[in-house]
mmCIF file of C-alpha atoms in Angstrom:
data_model
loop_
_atom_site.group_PDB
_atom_site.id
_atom_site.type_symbol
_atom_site.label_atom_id
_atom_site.label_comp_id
_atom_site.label_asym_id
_atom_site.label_seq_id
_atom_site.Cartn_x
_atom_site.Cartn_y
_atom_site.Cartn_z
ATOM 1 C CA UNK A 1216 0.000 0.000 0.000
ATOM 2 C CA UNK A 1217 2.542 2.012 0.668
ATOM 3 C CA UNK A 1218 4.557 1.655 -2.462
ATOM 4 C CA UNK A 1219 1.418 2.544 -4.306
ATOM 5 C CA UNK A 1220 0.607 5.587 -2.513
ATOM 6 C CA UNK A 1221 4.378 6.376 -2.936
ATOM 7 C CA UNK A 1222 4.302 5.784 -6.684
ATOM 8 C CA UNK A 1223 0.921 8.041 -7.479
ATOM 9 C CA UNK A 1224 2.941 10.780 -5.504
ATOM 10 C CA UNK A 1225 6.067 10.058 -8.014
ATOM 11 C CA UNK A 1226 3.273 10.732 -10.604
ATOM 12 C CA UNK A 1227 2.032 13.436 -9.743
ATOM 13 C CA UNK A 1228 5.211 15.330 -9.458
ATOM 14 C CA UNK A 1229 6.346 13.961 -12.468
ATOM 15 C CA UNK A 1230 3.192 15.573 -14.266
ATOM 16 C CA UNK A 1231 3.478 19.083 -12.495
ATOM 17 C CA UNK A 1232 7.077 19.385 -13.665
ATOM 18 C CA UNK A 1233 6.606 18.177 -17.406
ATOM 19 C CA UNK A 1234 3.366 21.040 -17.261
ATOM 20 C CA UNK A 1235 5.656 23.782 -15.332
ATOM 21 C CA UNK A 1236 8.472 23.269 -18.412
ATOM 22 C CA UNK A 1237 5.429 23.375 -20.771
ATOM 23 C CA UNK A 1238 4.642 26.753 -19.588
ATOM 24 C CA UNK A 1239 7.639 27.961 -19.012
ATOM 25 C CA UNK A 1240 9.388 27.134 -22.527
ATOM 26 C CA UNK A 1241 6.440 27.875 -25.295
ATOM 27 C CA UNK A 1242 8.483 28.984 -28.283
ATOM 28 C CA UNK A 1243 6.993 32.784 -29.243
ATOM 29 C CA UNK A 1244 6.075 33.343 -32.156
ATOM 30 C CA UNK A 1245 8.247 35.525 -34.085
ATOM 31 C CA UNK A 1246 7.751 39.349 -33.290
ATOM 32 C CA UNK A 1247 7.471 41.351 -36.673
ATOM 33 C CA UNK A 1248 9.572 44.192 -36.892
ATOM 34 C CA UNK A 1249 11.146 46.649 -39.017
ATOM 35 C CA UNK A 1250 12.928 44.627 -41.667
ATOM 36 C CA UNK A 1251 16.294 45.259 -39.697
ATOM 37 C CA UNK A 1252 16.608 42.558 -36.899
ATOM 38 C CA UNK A 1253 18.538 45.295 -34.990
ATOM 39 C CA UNK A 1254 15.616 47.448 -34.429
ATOM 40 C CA UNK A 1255 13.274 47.042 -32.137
ATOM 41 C CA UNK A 1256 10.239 44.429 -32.487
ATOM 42 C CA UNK A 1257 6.942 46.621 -33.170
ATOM 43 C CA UNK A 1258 3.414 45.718 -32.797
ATOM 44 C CA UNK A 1259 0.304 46.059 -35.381
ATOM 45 C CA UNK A 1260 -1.941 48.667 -34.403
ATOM 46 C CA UNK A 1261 -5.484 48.084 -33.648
ATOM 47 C CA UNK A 1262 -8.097 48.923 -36.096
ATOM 48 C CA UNK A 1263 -10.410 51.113 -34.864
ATOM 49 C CA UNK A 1264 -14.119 50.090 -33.791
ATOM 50 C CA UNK A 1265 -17.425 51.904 -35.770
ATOM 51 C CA UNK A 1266 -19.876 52.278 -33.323
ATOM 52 C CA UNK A 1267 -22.943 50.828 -34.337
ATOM 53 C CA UNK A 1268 -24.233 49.875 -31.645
ATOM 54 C CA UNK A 1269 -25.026 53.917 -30.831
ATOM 55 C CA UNK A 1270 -27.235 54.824 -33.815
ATOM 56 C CA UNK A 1271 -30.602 53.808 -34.749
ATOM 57 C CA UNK A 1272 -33.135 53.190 -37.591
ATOM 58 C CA UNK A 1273 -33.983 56.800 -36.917
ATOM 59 C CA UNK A 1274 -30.341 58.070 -36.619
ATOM 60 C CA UNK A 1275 -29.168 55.879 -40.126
ATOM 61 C CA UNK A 1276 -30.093 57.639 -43.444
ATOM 62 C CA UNK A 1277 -30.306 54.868 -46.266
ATOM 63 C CA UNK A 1278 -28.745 56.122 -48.913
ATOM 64 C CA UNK A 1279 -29.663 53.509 -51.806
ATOM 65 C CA UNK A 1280 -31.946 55.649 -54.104
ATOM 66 C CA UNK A 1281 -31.951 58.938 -52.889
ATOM 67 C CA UNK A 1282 -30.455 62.270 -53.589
ATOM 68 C CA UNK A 1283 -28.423 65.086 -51.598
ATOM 69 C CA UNK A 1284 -31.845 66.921 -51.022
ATOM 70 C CA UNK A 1285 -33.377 64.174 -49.440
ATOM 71 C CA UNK A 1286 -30.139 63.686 -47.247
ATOM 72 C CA UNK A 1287 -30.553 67.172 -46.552
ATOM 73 C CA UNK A 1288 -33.762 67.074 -45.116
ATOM 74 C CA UNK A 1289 -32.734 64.320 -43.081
ATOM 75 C CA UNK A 1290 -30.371 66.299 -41.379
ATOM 76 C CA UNK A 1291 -32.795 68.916 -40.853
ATOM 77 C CA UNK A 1292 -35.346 66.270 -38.810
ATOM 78 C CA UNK A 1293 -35.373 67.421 -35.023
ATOM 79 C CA UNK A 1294 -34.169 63.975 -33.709
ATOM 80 C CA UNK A 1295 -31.697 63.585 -36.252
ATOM 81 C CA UNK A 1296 -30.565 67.416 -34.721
ATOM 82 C CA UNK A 1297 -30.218 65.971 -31.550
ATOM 83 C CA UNK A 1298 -28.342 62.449 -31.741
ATOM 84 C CA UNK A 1299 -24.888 62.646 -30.584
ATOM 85 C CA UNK A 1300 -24.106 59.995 -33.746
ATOM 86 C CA UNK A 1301 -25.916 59.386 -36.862
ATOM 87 C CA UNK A 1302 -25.148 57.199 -39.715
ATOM 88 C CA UNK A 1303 -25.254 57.791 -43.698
ATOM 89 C CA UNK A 1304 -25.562 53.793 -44.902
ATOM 90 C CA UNK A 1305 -24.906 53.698 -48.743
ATOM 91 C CA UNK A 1306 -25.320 49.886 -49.020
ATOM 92 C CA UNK A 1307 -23.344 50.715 -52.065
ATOM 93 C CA UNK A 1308 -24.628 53.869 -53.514
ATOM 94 C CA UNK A 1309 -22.814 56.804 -54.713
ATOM 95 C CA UNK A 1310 -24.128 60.014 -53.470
ATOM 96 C CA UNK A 1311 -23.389 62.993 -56.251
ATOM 97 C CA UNK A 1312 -22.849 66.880 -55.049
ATOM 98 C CA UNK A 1313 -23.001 69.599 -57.005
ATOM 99 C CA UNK A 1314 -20.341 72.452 -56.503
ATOM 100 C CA UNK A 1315 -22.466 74.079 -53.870
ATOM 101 C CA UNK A 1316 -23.484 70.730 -51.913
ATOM 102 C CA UNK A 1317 -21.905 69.765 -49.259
ATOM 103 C CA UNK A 1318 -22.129 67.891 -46.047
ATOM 104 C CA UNK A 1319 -21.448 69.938 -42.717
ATOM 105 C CA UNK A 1320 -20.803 68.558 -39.217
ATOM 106 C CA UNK A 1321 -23.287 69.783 -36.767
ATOM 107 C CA UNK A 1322 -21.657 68.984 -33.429
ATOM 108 C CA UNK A 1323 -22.313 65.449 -34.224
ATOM 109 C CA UNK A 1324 -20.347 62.133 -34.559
ATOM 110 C CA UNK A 1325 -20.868 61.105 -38.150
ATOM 111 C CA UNK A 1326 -20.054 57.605 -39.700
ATOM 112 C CA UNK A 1327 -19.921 56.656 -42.981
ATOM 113 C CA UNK A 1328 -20.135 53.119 -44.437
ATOM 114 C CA UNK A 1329 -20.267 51.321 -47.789
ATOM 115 C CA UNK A 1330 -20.526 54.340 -49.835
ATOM 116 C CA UNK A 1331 -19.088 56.620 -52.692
ATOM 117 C CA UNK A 1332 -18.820 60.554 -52.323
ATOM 118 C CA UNK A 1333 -18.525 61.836 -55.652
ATOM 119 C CA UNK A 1334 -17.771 65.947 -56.592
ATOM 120 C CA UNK A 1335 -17.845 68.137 -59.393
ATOM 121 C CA UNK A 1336 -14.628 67.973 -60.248
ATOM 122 C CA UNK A 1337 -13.247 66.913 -63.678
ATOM 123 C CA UNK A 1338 -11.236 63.972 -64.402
ATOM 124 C CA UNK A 1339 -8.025 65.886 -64.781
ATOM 125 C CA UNK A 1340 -8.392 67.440 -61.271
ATOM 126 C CA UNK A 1341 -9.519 70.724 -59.746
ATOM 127 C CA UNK A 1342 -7.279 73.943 -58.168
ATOM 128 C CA UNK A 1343 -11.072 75.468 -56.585
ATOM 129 C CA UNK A 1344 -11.327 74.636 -53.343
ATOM 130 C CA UNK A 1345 -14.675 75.614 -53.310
ATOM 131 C CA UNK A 1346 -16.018 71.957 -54.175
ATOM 132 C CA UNK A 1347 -15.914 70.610 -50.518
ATOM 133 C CA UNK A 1348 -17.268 66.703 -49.530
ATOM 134 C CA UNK A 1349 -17.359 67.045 -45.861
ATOM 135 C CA UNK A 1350 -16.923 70.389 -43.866
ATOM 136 C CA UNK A 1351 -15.832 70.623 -40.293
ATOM 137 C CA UNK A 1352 -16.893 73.983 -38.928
ATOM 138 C CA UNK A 1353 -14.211 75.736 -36.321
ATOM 139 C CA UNK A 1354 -16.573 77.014 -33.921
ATOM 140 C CA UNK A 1355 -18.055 73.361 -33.599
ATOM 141 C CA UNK A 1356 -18.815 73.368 -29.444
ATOM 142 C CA UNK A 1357 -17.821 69.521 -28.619
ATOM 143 C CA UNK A 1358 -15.093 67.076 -30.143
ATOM 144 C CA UNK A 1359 -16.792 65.134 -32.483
ATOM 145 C CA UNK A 1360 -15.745 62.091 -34.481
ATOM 146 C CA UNK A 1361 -15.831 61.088 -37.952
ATOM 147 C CA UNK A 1362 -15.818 57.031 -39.069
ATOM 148 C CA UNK A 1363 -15.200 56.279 -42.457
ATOM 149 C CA UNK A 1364 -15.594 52.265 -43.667
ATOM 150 C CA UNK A 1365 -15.690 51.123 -47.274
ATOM 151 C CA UNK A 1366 -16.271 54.828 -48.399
ATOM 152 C CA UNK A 1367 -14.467 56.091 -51.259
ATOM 153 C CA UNK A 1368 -14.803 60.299 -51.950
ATOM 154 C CA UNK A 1369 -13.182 61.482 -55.558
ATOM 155 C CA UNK A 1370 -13.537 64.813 -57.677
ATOM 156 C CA UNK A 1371 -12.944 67.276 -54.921
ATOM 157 C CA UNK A 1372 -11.372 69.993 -54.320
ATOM 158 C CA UNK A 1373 -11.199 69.263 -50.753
ATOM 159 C CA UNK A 1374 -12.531 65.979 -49.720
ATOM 160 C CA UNK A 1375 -12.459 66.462 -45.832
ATOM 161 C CA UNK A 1376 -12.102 70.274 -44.445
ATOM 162 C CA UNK A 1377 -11.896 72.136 -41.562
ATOM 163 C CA UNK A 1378 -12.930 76.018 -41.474
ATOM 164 C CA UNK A 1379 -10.262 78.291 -40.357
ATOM 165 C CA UNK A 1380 -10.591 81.989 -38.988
ATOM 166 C CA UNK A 1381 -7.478 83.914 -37.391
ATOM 167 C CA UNK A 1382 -9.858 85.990 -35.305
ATOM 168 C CA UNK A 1383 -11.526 83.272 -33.906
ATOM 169 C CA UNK A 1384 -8.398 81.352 -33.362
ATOM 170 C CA UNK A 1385 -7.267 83.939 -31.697
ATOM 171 C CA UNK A 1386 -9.627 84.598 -29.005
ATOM 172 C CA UNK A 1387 -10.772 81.132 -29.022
ATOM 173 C CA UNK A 1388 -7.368 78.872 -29.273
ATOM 174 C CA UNK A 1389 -7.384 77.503 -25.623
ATOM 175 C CA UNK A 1390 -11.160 76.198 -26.189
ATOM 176 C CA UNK A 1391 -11.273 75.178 -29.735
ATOM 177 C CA UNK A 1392 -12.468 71.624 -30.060
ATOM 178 C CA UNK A 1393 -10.864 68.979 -31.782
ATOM 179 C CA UNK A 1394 -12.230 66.251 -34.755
ATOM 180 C CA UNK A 1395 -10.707 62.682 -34.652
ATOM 181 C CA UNK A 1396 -10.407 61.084 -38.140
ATOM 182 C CA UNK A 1397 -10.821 57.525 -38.728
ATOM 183 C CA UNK A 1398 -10.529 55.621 -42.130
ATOM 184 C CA UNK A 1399 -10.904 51.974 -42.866
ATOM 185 C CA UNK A 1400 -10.749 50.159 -46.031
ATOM 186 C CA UNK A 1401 -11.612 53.114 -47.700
ATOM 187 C CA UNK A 1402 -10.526 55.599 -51.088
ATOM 188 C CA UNK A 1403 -9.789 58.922 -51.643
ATOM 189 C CA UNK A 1404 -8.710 59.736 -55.533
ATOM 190 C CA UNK A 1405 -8.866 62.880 -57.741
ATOM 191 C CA UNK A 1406 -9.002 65.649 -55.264
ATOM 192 C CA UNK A 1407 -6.611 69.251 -54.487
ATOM 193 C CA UNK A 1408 -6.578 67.784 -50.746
ATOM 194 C CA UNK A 1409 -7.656 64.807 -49.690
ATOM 195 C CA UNK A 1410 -8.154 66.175 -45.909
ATOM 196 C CA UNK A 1411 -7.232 69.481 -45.332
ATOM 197 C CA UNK A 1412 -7.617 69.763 -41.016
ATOM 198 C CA UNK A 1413 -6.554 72.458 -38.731
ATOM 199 C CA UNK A 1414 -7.734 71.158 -35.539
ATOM 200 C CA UNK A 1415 -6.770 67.900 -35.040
ATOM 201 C CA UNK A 1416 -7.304 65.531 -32.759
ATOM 202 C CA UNK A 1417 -6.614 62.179 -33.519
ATOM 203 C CA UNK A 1418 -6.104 60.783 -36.985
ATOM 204 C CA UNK A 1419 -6.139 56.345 -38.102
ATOM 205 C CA UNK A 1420 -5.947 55.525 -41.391
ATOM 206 C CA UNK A 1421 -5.562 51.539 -42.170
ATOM 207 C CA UNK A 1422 -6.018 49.922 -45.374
ATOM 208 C CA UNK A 1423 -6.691 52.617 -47.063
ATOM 209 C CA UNK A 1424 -5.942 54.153 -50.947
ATOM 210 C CA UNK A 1425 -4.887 57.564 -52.088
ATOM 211 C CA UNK A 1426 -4.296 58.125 -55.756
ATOM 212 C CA UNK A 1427 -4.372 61.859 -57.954
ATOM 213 C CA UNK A 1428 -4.378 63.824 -54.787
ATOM 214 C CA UNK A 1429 -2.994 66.982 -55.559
ATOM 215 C CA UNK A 1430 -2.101 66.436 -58.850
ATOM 216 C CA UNK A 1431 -1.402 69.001 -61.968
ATOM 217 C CA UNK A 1432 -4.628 70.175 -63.554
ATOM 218 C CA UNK A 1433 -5.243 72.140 -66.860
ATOM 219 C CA UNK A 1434 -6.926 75.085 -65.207
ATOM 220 C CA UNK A 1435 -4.443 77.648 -65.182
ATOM 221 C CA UNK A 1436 -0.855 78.253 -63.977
ATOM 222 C CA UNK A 1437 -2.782 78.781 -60.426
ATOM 223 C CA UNK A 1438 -3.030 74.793 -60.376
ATOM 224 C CA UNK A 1439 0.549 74.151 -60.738
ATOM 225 C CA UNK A 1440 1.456 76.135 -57.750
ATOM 226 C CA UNK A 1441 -1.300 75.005 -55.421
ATOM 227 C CA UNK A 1442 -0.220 73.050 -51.996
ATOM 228 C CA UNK A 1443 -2.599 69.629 -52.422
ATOM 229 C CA UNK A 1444 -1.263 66.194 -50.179
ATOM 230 C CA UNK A 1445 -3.875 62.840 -49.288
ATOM 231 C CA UNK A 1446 -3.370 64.505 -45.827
ATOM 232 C CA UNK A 1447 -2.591 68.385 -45.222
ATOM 233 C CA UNK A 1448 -2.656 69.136 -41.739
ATOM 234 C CA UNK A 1449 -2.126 72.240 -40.137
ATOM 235 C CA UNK A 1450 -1.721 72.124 -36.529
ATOM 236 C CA UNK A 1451 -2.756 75.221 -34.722
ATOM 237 C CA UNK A 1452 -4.190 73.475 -31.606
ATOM 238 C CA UNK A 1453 -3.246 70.476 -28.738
ATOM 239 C CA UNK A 1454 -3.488 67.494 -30.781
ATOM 240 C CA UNK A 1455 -3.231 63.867 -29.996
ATOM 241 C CA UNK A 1456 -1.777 60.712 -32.578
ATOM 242 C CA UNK A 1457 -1.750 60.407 -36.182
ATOM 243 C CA UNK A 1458 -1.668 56.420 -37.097
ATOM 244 C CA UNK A 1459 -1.085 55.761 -40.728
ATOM 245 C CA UNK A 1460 -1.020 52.050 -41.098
ATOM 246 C CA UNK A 1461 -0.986 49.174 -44.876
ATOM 247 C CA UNK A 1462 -2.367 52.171 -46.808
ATOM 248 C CA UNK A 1463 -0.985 53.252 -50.609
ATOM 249 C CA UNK A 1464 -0.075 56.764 -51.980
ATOM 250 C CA UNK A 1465 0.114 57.059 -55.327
ATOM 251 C CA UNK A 1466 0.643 59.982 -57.511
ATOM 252 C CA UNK A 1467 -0.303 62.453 -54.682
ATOM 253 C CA UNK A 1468 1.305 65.868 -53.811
ATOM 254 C CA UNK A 1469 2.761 66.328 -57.519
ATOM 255 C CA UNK A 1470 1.848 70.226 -57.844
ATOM 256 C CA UNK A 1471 3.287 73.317 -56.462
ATOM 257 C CA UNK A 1472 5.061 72.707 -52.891
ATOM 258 C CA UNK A 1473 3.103 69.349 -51.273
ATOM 259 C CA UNK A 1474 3.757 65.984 -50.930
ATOM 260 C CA UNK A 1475 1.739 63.029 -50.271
ATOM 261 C CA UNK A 1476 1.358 63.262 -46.271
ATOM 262 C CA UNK A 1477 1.669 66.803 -45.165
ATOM 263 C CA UNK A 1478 2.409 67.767 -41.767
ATOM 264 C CA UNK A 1479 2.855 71.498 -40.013
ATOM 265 C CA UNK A 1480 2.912 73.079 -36.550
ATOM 266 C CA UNK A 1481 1.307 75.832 -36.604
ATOM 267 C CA UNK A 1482 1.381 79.201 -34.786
ATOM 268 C CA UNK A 1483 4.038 81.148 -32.121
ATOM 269 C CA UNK A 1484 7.253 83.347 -33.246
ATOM 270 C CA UNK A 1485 8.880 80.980 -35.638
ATOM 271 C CA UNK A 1486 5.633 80.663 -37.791
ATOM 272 C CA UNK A 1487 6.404 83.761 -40.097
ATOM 273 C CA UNK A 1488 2.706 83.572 -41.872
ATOM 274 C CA UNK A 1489 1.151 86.655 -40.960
ATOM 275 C CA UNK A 1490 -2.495 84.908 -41.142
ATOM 276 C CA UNK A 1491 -1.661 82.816 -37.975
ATOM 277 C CA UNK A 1492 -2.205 83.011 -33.806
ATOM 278 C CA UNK A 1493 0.901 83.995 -32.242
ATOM 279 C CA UNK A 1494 -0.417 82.927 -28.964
ATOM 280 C CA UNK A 1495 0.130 79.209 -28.999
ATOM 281 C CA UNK A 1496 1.919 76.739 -31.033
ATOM 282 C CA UNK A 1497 0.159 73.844 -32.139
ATOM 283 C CA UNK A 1498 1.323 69.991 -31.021
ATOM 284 C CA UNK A 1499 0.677 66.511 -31.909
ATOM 285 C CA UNK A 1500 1.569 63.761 -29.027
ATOM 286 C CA UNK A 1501 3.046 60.960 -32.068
ATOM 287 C CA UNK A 1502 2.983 60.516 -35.898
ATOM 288 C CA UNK A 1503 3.275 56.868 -36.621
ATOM 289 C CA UNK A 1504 3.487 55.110 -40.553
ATOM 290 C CA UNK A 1505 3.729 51.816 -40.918
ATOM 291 C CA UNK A 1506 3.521 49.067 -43.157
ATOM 292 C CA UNK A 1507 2.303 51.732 -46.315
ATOM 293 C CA UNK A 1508 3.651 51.921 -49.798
ATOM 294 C CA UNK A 1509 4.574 55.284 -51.922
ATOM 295 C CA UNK A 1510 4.447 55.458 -55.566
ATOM 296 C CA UNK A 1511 5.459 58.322 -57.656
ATOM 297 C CA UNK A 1512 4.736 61.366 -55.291
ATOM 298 C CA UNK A 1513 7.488 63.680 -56.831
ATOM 299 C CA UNK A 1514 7.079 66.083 -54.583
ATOM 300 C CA UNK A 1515 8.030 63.979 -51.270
ATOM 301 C CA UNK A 1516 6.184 61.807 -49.223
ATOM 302 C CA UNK A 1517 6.013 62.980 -46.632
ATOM 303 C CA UNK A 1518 6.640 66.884 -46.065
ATOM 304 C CA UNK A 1519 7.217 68.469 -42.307
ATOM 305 C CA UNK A 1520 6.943 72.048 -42.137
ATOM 306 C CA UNK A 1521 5.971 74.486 -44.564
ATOM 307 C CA UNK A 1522 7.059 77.522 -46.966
ATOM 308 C CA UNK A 1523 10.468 77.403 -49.433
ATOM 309 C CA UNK A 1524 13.311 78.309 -48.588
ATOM 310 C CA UNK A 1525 12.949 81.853 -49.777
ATOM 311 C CA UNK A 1526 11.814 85.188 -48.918
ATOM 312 C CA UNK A 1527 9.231 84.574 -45.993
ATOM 313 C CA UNK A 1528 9.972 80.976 -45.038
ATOM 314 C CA UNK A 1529 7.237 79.156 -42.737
ATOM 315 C CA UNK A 1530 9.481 76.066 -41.296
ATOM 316 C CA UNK A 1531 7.505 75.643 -38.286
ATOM 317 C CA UNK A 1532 9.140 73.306 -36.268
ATOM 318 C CA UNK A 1533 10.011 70.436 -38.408
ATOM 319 C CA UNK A 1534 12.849 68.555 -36.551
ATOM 320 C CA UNK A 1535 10.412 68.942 -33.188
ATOM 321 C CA UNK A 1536 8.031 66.896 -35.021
ATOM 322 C CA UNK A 1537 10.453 64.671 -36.683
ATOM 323 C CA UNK A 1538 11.238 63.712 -33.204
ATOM 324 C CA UNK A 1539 8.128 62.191 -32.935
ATOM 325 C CA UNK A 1540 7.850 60.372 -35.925
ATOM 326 C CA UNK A 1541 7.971 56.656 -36.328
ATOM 327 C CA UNK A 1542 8.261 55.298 -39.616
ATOM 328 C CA UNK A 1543 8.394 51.356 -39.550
ATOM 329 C CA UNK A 1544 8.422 48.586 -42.879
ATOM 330 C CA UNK A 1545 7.755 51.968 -45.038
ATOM 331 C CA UNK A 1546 10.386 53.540 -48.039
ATOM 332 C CA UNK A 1547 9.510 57.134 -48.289
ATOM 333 C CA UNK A 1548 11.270 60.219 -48.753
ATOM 334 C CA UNK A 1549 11.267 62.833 -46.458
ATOM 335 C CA UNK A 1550 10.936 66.280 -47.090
ATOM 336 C CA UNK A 1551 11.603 69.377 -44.826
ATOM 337 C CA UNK A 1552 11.340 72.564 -46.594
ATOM 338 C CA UNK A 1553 14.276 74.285 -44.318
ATOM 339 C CA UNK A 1554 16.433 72.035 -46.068
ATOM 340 C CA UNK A 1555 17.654 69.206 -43.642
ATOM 341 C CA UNK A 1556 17.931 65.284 -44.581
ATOM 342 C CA UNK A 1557 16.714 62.842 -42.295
ATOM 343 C CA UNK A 1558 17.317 58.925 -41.774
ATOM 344 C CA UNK A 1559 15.347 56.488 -39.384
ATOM 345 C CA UNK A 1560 17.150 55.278 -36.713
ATOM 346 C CA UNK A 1561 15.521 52.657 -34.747
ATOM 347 C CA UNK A 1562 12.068 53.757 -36.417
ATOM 348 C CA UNK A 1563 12.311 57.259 -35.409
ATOM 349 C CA UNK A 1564 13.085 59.852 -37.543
ATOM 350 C CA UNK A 1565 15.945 62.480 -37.128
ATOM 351 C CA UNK A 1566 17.549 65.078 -38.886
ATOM 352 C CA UNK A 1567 20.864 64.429 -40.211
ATOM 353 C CA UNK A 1568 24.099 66.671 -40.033
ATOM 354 C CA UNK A 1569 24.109 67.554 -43.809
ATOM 355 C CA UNK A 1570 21.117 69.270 -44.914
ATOM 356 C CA UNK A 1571 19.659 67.816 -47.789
ATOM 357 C CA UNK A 1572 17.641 70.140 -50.331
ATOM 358 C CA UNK A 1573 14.716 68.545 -52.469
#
């Protein structure tokens, strides 16, 4: 009896040890990182949530054969008025604006799904910035949020816009409320700017497309000299992150002084534009781009700062934001328009000791 008792004990110990080395000594699976085993492993960022679950049949305008006027009055319903979100639902429909159609926020969360935004611009693209998809105004009273899925907007001037006013950013900097941006699976082709923001809060892009933005048109010598990017952001407020994540830019930022992704801090001494609050600089907490591919943006791909380097130049800050910029499994060039190179060491970018002019 003894033995036996002795032997199930033997067992037993046996068994916890073989599970203890189990645990202890799973291989990993093998981090993915930046193409360069001597940078540091990085993680895939998580795709933002649409929530769904915080509209209604009342708060959800079908799109599927109906017009901007009838999307209009929809907006113009009381209890549309006062939902915090509301959904436009294309099932697959493309929803045509005029020049002087457009769709402004209203203090409102707005998500988009499963739908095509199309302007009045021609083929060849547009220098009026008139022809606007989606307006953010810039004395909007709440942050508000804007979800785009399956949604492609073309023939634009500006696809996404925010309204800018010196004298209200003056009096009204420390209180001015911020619109986060996020973009899944979605297209944005043949427009001057794809998103042109100036109060940003936080921006996701993943698996997204960006082709023609900012491109040469034949509508004057204005057009060539035009600043049009996928993303122009101008900074003038406390922003948050900017995630750009397995999204293409092709042909984008190929007139006048862009570049495909275009980023500026805005505002204080050592912005020289004379249209800006001196009061504050602007800020973004991270810029982060990863996993995307850049074809043929001959202007740069991604542009810090602003201005030439000329008579007036608007550099604002570039090698402060460089600082926090990670650019991970991504070949781009990088453009700063006060002249300096940069390289990516361990996924952050830097400025290098020789200048570099583009």
């Amino acid at each position: 009896m003894r033995k036996a008792v002795k032997a199930v004990i033997t067992i037993a110990v046996l068994l916890l040890m073989f599970t203890s080395c189990q645990q202890r000594y799973i291989i990993p699976m093998p981090p993915i990182n930046s193409g360069n085993d001597s940078k540091p492993s990085v993680e895939i960022p998580e795709t933002p949530e649409i929530p769904n679950d915080k509209v209604t049949t009342e708060t959800t305008f079908d799109l599927k054969d109906k017009t901007f006027s009838d999307l209009k009055s929809w907006l113009e319903n009381e209890a549309v008025k006062k939902a915090e979100v509301i959904k436009i639902n294309g099932n697959g429909a493309t929803l045509n604006l005029a020049k002087e159609e457009k769709i402004t926020l209203n203090n409102q969360d707005l998500i988009l799904e499963n739908l095509t935004i199309k302007g009045s611009a021609p083929e060849n693209g547009t220098d009026d910035t008139g022809i606007q998809g989606i307006v953010i105004p810039s004395d909007q009273s709440k942050e508000v949020n804007l979800y785009f899925k399956d949604v492609t907007i073309k023939d634009f001037g500006h696809g996404i816009s925010s309204g800018y006013s010196k004298d209200f950013y003056d009096t009204n900097l420390d209180s001015i409320k911020l619109t986060n941006i996020y973009i899944i699976d979605s297209t944005f082709e043949n427009c001057l700017k794809g998103i042109y923001i100036n109060n940003l809060g936080t921006l996701q892009v993943f698996n997204s497309t960006f082709t023609k933005i900012g491109t040469e048109s034949d509508e004057g010598d204005d057009s060539t000299t035009r600043s049009g990017s996928a993303f122009d952001i101008n900074q003038f407020a406390k922003g948050g992150d900017i995630v750009i994540y397995d999204s293409t830019f092709t042909d984008c930022g190929n007139a006048g002084t862009s570049g495909a992704i275009k980023i500026k801090v805005r505002g204080g001494d050592q912005d020289a534009a004379t249209d800006v609050p001196k009061n504050q600089t602007g800020s973004l907490e991270s810029v982060l781009i990863q996993d995307c591919k850049f074809n043929n943006n001959k202007n740069g791909d991604l542009v810090l700062g602003t201005g030439s380097a000329g008579a007036n130049p608007q550099f604002t800050y570039p090698e402060t934001l460089a600082a926090k910029t990670k650019i991970i499994n991504s070949t781009l060039k990088v453009v700063d328009k006060s002249g300096h190179g940069y390289e990516i060491k361990n996924n952050v970018l830097s400025a290098t000791e020789t200048d570099t002019k583009y």
